[in-house]
Short mmCIF file of C-alpha atoms in Angstrom, two decimals:
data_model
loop_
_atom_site.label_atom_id
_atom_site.label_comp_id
_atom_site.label_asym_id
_atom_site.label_seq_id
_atom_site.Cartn_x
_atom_site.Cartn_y
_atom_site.Cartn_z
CA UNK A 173 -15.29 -13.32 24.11
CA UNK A 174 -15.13 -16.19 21.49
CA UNK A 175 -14.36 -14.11 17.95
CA UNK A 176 -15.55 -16.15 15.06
CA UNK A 177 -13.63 -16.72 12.18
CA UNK A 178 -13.28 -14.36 9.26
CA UNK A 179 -15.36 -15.40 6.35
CA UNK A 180 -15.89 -12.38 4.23
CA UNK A 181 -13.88 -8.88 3.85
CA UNK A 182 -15.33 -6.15 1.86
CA UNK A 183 -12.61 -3.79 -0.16
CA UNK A 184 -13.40 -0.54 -1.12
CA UNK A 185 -10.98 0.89 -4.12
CA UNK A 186 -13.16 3.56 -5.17
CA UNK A 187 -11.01 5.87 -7.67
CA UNK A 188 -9.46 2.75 -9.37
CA UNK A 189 -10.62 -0.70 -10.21
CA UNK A 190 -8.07 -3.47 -9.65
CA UNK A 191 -9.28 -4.97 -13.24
CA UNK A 192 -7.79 -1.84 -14.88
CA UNK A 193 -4.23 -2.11 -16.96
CA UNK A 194 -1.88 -0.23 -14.13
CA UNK A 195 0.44 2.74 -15.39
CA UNK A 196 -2.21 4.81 -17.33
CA UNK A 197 -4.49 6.82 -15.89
CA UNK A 198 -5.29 6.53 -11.95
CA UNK A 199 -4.44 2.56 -12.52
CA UNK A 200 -0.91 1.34 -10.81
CA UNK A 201 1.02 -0.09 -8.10
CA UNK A 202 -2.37 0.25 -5.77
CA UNK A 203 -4.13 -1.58 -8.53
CA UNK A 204 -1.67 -4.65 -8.55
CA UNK A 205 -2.22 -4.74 -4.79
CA UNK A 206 -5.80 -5.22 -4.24
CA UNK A 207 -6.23 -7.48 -6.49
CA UNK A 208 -3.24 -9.68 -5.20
CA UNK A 209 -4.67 -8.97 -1.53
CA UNK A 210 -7.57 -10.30 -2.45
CA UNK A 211 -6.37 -13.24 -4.61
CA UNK A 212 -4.39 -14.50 -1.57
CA UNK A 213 -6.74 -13.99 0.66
CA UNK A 214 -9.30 -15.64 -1.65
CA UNK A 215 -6.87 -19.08 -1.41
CA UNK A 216 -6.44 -18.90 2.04
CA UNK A 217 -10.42 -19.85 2.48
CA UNK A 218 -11.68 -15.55 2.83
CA UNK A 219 -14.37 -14.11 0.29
CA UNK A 220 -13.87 -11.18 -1.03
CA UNK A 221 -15.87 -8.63 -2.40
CA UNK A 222 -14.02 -5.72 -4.46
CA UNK A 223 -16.63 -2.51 -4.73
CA UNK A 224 -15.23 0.06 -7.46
CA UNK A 225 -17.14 2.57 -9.42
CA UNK A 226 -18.21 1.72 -12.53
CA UNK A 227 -16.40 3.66 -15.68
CA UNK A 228 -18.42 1.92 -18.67
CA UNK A 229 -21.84 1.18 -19.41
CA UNK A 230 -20.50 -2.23 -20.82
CA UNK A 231 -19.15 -3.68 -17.07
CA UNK A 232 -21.57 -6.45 -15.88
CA UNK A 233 -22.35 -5.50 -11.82
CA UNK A 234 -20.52 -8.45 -10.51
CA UNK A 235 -17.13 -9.35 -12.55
CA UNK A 236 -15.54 -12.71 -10.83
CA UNK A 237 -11.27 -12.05 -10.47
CA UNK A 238 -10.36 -15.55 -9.39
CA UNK A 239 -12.25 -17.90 -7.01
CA UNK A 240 -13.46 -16.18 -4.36
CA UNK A 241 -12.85 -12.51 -5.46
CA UNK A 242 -15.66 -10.57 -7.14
CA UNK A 243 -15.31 -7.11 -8.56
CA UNK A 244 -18.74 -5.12 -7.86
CA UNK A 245 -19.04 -2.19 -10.13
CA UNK A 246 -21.00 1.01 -8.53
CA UNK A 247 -22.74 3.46 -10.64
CA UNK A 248 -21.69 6.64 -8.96
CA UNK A 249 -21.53 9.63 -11.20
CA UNK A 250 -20.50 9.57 -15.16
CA UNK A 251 -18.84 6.72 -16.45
CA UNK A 252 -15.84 8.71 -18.41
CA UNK A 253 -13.93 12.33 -18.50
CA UNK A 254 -14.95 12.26 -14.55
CA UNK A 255 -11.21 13.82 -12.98
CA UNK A 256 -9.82 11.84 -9.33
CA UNK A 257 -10.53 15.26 -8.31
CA UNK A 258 -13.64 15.83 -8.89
CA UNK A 259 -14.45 12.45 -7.39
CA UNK A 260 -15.72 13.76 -4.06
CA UNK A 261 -18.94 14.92 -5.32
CA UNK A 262 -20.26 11.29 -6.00
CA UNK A 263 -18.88 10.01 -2.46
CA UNK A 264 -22.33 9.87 -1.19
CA UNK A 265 -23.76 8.53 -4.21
CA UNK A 266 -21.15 5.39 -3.93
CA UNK A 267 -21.29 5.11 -0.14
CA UNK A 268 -24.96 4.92 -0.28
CA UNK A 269 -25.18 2.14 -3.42
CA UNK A 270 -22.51 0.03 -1.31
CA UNK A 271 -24.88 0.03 1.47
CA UNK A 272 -27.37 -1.37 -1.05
CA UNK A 273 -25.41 -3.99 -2.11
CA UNK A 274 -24.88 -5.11 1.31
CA UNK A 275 -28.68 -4.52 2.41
CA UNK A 276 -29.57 -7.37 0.28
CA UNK A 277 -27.41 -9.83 2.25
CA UNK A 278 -27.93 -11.35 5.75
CA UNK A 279 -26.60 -9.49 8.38
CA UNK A 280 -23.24 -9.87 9.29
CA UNK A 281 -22.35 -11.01 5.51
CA UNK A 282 -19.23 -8.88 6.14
CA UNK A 283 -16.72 -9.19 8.85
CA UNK A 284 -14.41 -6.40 7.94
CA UNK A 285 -13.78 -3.56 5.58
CA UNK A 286 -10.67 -3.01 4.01
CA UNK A 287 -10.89 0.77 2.24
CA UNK A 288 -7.85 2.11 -0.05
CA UNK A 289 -6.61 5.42 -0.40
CA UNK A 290 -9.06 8.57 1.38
CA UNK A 291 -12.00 7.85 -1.08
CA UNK A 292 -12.47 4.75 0.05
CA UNK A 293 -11.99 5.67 3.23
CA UNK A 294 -14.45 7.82 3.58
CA UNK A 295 -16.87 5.82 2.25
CA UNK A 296 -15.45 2.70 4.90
CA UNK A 297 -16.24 4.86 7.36
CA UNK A 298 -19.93 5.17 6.72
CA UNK A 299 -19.89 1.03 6.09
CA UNK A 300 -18.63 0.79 9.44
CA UNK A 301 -20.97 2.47 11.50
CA UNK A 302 -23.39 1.11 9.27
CA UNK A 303 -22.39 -2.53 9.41
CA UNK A 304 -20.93 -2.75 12.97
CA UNK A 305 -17.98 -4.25 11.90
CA UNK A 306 -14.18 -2.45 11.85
CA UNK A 307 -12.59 -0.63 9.20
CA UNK A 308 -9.08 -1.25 8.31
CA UNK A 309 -7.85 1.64 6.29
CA UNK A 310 -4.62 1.38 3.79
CA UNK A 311 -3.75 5.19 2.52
CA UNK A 312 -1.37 4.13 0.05
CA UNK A 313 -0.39 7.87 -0.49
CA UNK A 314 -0.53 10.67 1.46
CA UNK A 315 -1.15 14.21 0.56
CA UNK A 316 1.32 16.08 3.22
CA UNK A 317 3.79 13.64 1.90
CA UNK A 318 3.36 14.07 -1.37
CA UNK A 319 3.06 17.95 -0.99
CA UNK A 320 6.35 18.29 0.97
CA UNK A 321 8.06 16.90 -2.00
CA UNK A 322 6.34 18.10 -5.26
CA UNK A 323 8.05 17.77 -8.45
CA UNK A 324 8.91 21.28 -10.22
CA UNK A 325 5.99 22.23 -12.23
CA UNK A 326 3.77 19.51 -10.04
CA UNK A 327 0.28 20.81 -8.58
CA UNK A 328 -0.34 20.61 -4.89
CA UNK A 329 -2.74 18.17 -3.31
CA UNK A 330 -5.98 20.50 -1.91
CA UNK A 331 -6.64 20.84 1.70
CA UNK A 332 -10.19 19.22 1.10
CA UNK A 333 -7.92 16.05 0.61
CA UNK A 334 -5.98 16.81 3.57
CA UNK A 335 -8.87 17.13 6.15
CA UNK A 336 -10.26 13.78 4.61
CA UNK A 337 -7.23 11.83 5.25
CA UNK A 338 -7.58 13.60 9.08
CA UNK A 339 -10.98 12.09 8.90
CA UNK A 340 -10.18 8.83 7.79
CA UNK A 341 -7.54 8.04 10.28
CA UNK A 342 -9.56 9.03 13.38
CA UNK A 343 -12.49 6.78 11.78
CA UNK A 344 -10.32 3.82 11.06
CA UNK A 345 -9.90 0.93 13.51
CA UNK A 346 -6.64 -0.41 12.47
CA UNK A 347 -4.49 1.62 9.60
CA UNK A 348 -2.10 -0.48 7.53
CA UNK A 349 1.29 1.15 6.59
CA UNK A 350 3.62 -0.33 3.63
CA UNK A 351 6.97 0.56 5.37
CA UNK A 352 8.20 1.93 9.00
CA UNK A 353 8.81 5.23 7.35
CA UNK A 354 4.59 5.43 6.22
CA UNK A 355 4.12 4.89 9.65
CA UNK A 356 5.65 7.04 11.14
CA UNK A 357 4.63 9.32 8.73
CA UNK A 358 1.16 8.82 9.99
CA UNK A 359 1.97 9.05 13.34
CA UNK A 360 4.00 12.32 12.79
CA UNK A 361 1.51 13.95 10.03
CA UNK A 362 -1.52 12.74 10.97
CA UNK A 363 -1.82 12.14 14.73
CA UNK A 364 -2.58 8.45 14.87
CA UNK A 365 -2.06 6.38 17.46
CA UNK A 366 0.92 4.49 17.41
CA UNK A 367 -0.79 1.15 18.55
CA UNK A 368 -3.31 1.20 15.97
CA UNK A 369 -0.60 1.27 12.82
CA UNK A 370 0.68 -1.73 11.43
CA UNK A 371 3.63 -2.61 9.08
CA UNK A 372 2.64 -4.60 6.16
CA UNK A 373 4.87 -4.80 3.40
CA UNK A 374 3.04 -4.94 -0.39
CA UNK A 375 4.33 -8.39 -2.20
CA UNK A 376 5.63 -9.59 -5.35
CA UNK A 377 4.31 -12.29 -7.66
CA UNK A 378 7.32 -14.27 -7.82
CA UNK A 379 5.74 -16.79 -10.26
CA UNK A 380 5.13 -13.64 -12.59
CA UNK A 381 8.13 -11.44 -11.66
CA UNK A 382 11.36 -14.24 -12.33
CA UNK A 383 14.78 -14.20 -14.33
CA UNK A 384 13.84 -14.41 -18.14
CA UNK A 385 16.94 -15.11 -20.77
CA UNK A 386 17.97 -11.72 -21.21
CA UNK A 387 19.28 -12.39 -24.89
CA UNK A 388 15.75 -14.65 -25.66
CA UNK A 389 13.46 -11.47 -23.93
CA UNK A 390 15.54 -9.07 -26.03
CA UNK A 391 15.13 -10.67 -29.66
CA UNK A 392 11.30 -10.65 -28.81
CA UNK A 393 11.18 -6.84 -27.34
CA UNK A 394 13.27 -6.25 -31.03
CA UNK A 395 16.26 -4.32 -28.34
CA UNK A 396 19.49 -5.19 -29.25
CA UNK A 397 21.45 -8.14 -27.26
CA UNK A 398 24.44 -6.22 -26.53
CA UNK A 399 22.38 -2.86 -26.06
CA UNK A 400 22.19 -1.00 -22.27
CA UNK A 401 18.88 -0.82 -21.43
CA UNK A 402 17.29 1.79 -19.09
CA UNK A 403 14.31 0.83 -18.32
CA UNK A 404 11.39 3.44 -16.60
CA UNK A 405 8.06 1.59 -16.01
CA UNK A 406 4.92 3.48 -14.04
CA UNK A 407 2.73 6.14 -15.13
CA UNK A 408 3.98 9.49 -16.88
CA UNK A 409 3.57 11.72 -14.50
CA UNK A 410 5.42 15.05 -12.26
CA UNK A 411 5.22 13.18 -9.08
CA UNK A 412 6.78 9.38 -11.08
CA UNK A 413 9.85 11.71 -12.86
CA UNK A 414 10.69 10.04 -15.74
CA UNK A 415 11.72 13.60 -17.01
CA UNK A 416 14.70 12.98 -14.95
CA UNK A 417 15.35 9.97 -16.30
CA UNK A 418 15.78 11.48 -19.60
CA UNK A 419 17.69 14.25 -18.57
CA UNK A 420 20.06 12.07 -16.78
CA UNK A 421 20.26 9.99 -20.34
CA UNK A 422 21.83 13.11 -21.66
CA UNK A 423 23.98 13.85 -19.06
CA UNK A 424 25.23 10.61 -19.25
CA UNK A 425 26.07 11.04 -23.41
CA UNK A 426 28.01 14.31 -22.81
CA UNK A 427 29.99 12.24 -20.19
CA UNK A 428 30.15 8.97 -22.69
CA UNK A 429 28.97 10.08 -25.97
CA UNK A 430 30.47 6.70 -27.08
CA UNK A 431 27.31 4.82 -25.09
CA UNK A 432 25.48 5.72 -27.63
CA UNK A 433 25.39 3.21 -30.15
CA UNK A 434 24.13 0.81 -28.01
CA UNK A 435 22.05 2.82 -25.26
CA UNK A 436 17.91 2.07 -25.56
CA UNK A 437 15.68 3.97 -23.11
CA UNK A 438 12.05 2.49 -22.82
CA UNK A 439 9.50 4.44 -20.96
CA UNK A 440 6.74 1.83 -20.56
CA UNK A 441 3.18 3.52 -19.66
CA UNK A 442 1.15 5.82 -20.40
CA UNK A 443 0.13 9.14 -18.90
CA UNK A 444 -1.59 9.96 -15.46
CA UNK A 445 -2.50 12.78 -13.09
CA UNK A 446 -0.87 16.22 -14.10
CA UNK A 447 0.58 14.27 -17.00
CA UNK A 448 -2.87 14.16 -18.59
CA UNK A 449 -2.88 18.10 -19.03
CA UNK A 450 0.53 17.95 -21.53
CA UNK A 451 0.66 13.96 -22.42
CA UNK A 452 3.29 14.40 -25.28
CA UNK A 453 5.45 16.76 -23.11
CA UNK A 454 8.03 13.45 -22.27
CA UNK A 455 8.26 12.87 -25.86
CA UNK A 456 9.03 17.10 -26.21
CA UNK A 457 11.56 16.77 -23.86
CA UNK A 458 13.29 13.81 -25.35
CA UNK A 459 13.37 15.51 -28.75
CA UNK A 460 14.72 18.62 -26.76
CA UNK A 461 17.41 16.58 -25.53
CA UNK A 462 18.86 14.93 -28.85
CA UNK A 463 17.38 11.22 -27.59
CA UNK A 464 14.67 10.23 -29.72
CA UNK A 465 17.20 8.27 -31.13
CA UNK A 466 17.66 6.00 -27.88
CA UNK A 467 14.46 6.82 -26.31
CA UNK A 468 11.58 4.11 -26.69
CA UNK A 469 8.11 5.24 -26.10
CA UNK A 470 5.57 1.50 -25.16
CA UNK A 471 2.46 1.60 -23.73
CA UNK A 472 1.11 0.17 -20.77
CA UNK A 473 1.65 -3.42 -20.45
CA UNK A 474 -0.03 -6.59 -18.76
CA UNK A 475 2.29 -8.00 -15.62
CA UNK A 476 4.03 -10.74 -17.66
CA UNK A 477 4.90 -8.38 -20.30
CA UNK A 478 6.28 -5.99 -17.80
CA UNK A 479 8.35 -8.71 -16.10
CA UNK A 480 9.98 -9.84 -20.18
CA UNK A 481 10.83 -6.22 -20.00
CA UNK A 482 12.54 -5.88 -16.73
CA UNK A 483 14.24 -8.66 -17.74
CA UNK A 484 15.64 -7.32 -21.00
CA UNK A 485 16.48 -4.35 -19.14
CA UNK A 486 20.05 -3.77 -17.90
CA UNK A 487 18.74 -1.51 -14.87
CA UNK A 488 15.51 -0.25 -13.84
CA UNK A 489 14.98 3.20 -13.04
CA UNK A 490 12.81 4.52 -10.13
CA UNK A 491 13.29 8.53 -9.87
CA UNK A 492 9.68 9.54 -7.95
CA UNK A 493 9.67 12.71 -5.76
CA UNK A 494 7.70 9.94 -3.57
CA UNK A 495 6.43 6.44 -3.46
CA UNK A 496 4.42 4.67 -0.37
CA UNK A 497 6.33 1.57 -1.23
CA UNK A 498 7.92 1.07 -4.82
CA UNK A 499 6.12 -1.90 -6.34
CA UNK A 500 7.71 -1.63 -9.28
CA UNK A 501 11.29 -1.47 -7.98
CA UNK A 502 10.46 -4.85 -5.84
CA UNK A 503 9.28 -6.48 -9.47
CA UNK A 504 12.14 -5.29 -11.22
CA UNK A 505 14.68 -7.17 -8.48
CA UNK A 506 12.53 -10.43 -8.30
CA UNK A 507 13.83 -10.65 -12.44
CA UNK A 508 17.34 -9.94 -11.27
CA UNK A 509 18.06 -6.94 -12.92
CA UNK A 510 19.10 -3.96 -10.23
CA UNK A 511 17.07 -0.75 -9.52
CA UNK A 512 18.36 2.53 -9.44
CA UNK A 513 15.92 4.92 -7.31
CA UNK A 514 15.68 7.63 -5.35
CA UNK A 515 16.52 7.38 -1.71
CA UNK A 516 12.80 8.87 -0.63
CA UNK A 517 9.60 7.01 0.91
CA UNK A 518 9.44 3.23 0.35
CA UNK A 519 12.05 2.94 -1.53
CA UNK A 520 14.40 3.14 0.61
CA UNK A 521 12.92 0.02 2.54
CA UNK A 522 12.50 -1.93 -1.17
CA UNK A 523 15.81 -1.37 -2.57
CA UNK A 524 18.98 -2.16 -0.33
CA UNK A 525 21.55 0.73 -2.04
CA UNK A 526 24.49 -1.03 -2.96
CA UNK A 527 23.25 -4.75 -2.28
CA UNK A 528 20.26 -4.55 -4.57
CA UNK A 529 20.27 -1.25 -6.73
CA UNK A 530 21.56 1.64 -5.91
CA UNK A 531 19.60 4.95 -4.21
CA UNK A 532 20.18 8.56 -5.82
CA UNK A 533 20.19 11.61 -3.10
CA UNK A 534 17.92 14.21 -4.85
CA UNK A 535 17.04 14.25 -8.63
CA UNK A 536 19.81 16.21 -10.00
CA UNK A 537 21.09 15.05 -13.15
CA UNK A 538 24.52 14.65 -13.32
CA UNK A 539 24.01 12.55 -10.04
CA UNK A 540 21.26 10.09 -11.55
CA UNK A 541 23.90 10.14 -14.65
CA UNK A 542 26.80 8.94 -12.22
CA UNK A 543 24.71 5.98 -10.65
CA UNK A 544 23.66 5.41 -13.96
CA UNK A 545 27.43 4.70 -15.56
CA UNK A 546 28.26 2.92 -12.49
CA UNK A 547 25.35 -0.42 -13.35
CA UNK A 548 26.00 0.24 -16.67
CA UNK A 549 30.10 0.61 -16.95
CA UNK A 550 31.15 -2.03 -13.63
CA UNK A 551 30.29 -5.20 -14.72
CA UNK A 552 31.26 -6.67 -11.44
CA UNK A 553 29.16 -4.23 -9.37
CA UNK A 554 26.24 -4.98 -12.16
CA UNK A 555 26.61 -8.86 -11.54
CA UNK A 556 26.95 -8.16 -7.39
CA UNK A 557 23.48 -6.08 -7.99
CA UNK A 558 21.97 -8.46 -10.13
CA UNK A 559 22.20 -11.39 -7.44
CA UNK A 560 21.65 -8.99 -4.51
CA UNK A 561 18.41 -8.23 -6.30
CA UNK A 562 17.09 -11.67 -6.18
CA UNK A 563 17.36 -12.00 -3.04
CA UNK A 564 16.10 -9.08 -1.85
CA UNK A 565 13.13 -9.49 -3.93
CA UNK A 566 12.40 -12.57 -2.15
CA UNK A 567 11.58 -10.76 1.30
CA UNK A 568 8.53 -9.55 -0.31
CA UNK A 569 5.78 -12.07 -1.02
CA UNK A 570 1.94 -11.12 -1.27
CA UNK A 571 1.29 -14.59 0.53
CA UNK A 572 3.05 -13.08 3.18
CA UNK A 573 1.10 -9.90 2.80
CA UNK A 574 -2.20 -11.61 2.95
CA UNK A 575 -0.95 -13.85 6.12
CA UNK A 576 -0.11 -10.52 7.92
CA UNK A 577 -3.10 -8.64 6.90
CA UNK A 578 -5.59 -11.33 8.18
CA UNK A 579 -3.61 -11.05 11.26
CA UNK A 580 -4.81 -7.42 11.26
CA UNK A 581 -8.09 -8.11 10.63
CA UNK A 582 -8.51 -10.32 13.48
CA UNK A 583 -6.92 -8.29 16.05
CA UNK A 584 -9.41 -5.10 14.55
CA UNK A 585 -12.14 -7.71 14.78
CA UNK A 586 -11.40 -8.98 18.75
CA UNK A 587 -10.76 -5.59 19.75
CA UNK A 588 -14.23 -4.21 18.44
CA UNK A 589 -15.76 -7.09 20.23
CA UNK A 590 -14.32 -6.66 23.23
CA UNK A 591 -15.72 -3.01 23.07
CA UNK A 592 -18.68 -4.08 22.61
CA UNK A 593 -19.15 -6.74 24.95
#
């Protein structure tokens, strides 16, 4: 049967809207990706149509995010103080005003729907049956995953979650995986069938995310030229660790308490999650730990801002209990300035240990505060990382991304038709 070709793709990013400033509140590296998805996708000749739910009375409906991208804002519940968890009690108020939406265009306006993280999912799963056309499902983060490696302190995700992930990934047509390891974590976890999992690695904005002058970038961050600078960018948060981070920082001071004159520690973003229960318990901790002296508190910044910083920065430190894929670690290389991360999830795939960055077993520490020395202390291992970086950064691209995901959404497409004819 003759498949026709894909005109319009309907996302579904219900918990999160990719016009929000990522690392504060639910906004981050899922943010950056829909929106890039659908940019691509936009300039490759696809419409897309973003459907989020609305948090402000001020938020026209329809928001355009580039030609051919729109943002459609859903009125599903109170606009503020509503909690990620308490989201599941509007999912039928959403699901049903996305239906709506669709209602008043011809039938067959979309060709496939593209849902992110369980929320959406659920709700993609009524739009398919609905629509008739397949839903590709991205999870983005997964709650046994998550729960098997919960930060000390850290609350567990709740079996309602659980059993809606289950759901999702028997409803979903194709299911899109960031890294080998996510897949066969859904395989393994999850019971889906291999064939019906793809590998489709996030991008980077490589215009955006490029080698800055370090000593220019510096002078206008106000961080000294000949400082060390340990960067931690994401949301404040158990499950991102910048605790560790810190406690590494002094660890590393009782090893080399002569670092300190020149040692600046910015935590960029703002808190998230669990982190929203005790949001100046980082900035406790670094008082606890002698380092408000070194220890730079900036909020959430735009994407070019965050690139001048990685930049500046003389590593970039990833320490999460877990992470789907690492977006920030990939950004950090594609400025040439190495990561050091934990060896979990994605990051394992997005930082090559030794070539790129290096990758920290477990989150003791005195063993972050090793790695640590080494970027800092080896300037030839720092200048190896540095170029290693740049070229591992370029293996990720969201053009790419978008190429491969289309490719998904045609085979989802073919094989529902066949099915059906």
């Amino acid at each position: 049967m003759r498949v026709e070709p894909m005109r319009r793709v309907a996302m579904i990013s219900l918990h999160t809207s990719p016009l929000d400033q990522p690392g504060t509140g639910d906004a981050g590296g899922m943010n950056v990706y829909v929106i890039e998805l659908a940019r691509q996708m936009a300039a490759q000749g696809i419409e897309v149509d973003i459907f989020t739910r609305a948090t402000s009375s001020a938020l026209d409906p329809v928001v355009p995010a580039g030609d051919g991208v729109q943002v459609r804002h859903i009125h599903a519940g109170p606009f503020e103080g509503l909690s990620k968890g308490e989201l599941p009690g509007q999912l039928c108020v959403f699901a049903r005003e996305v239906l709506r939406a669709e209602a008043t265009q011809p039938l067959g306006h979309y060709d496939v729907v593209h849902s992110h993280y369980w929320l959406s999912g659920q709700v993609g799963a009524l739009a398919r049956d609905r629509w008739g056309v397949p839903l590709v499902h991205s999870m983005h983060t997964m709650a046994k995953v998550k729960n098997a490696a919960l930060a000390e302190g850290d609350t567990p995700e709740p079996m309602a979650r659980i059993i809606g992930e289950e759901q999702v990934v028997e409803a979903a047509d194709m299911l899109i995986a960031n890294t080998d390891l996510e897949a066969q974590q859904l395989v393994s976890l999850y019971d889906a069938e291999p064939a019906r999992v793809e590998v489709v690695h996030p991008g980077v904005d490589l215009d955006v995310f490029r080698p800055y002058d370090q000593a220019t970038v510096r002078a206008e961050l106000g961080l000294p030229r000949d400082a060390a600078v340990l960067l931690f960018a994401g949301r404040i948060q158990p499950l991102k660790a910048p605790d560790v981070l810190l406690r590494a920082v002094a660890e590393l001071l009782v090893q080399q308490p002569e670092l300190r004159s020149r040692l600046v520690v910015p935590i960029v973003g703002g808190p998230s999650g669990s982190g929203l229960e005790h949001p100046e318990s980082l900035a406790q901790l670094s008082s606890h730990l002698g380092l408000d002296d070194v220890v730079r508190f900036v909020p959430p910044v735009a994407q070019a801002e965050l690139a001048r910083w990685c930049s500046a920065a003389t590593l970039v430190a990833v320490p999460s209990y877990n992470e789907s894929f690492g977006l920030v670690a990939a950004e950090a290389q594609a400025t040439g300035t190495p990561v050091v991360a934990a060896a979990v999830g994605g990051l394992t795939t997005v930082v090559r240990d030794g070539y790129s960055g290096l990758l920290v077993d477990g989150h003791e520490p005195r063993a972050w505060a090793d790695a640590l020395r080494r970027v800092v202390q080896d300037d030839a291992l720092r200048l190896r990382l540095e170029g290693g970086a740049l070229e591992q950064a370029r293996r990720f691209s969201w053009e790419r991304t978008a190429e491969r995901t289309l490719a998904v959404y045609r085979r989802a497409h073919a094989e529902m038709a066949q099915s059906l004819a």
